[in-house]
Tab-separated table of C-alpha atoms in Angstrom:
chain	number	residue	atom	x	y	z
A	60	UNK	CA	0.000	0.000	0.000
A	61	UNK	CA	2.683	1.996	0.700
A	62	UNK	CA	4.832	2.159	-2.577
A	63	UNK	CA	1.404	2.540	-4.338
A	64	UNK	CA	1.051	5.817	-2.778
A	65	UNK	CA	4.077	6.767	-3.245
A	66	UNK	CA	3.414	6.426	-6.511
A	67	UNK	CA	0.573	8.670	-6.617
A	68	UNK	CA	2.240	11.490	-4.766
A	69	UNK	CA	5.414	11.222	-7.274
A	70	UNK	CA	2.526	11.363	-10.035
A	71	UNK	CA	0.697	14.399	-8.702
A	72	UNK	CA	3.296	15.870	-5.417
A	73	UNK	CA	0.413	17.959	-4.492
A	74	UNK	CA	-0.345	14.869	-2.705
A	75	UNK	CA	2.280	14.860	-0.274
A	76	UNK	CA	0.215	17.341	1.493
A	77	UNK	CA	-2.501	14.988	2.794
A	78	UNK	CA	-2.079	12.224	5.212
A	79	UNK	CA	-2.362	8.195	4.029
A	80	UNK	CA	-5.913	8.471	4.549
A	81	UNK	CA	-7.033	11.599	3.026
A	82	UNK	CA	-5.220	9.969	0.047
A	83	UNK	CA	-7.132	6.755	0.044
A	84	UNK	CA	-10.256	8.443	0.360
A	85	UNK	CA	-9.527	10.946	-2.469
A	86	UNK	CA	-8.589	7.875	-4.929
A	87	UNK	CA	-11.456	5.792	-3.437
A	88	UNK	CA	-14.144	8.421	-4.557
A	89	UNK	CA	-12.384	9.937	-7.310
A	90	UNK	CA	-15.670	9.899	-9.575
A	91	UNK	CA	-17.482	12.252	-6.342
A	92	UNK	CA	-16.865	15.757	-6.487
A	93	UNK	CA	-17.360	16.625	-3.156
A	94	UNK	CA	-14.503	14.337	-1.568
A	95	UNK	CA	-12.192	16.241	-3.786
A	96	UNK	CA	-13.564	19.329	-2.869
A	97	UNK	CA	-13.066	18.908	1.191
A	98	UNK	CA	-9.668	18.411	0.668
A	99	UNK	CA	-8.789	20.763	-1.937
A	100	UNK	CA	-7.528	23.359	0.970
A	101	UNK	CA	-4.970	20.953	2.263
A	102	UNK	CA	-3.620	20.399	-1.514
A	103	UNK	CA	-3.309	24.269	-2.263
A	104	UNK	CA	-2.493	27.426	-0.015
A	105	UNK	CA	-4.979	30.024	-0.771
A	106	UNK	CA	-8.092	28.250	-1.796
A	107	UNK	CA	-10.886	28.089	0.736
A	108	UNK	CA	-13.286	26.179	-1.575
A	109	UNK	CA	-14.528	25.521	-4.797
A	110	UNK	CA	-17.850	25.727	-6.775
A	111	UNK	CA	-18.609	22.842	-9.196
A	112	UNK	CA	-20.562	23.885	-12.656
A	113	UNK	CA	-24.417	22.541	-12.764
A	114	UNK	CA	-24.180	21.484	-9.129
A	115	UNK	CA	-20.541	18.799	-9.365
A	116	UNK	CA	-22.521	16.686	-11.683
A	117	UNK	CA	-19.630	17.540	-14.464
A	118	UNK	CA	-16.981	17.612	-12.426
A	119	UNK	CA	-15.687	20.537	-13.545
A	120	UNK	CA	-14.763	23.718	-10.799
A	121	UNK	CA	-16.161	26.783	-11.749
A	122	UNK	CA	-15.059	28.770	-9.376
A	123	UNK	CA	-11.912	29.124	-6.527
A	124	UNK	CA	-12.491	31.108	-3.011
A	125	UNK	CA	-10.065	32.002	-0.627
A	126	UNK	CA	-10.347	32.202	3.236
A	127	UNK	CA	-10.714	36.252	3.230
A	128	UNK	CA	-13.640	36.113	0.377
A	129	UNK	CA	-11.816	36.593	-2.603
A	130	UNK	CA	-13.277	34.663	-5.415
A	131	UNK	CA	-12.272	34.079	-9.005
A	132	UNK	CA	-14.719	32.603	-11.263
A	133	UNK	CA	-13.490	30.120	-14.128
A	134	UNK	CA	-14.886	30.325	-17.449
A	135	UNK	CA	-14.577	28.302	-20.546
A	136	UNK	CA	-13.837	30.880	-23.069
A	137	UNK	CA	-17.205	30.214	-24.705
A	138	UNK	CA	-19.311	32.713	-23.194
């Protein structure tokens, strides 16, 4: 279990930032937006939260707040 986590954090070294089980439960529920998106403050300084467009059923973040309110929202350069 071990080396196969290390292999995930030297694929992605954002993931040295969360603990074995954070890690597990992030590859576990990859397909669920939400699990991602609790731990998505321990992967990057700065972000608070994100939104997911049409409610996480795509998948795709739409927008990135910090702690202090600050919010930038993503767009898809088709609009």
């Amino acid at each position: 279990l071990a080396d196969f986590l290390e292999l995930k954090r030297s694929a992605f070294p954002r993931f040295y930032f969360l603990g074995d089980d954070d890690l597990l439960e992030i590859l576990g529920q990859a397909k669920d937006p939400n699990v991602v998106r609790a731990h998505m403050p321990k992967l990057f300084q700065g972000i608070h939260s994100v939104g997911f467009a049409e409610g996480g059923a795509s998948g795709r973040i739409d927008s990135i707040s910090s702690a202090s309110g600050e919010a930038i929202v993503l767009t898809d350069g088709t609009g």
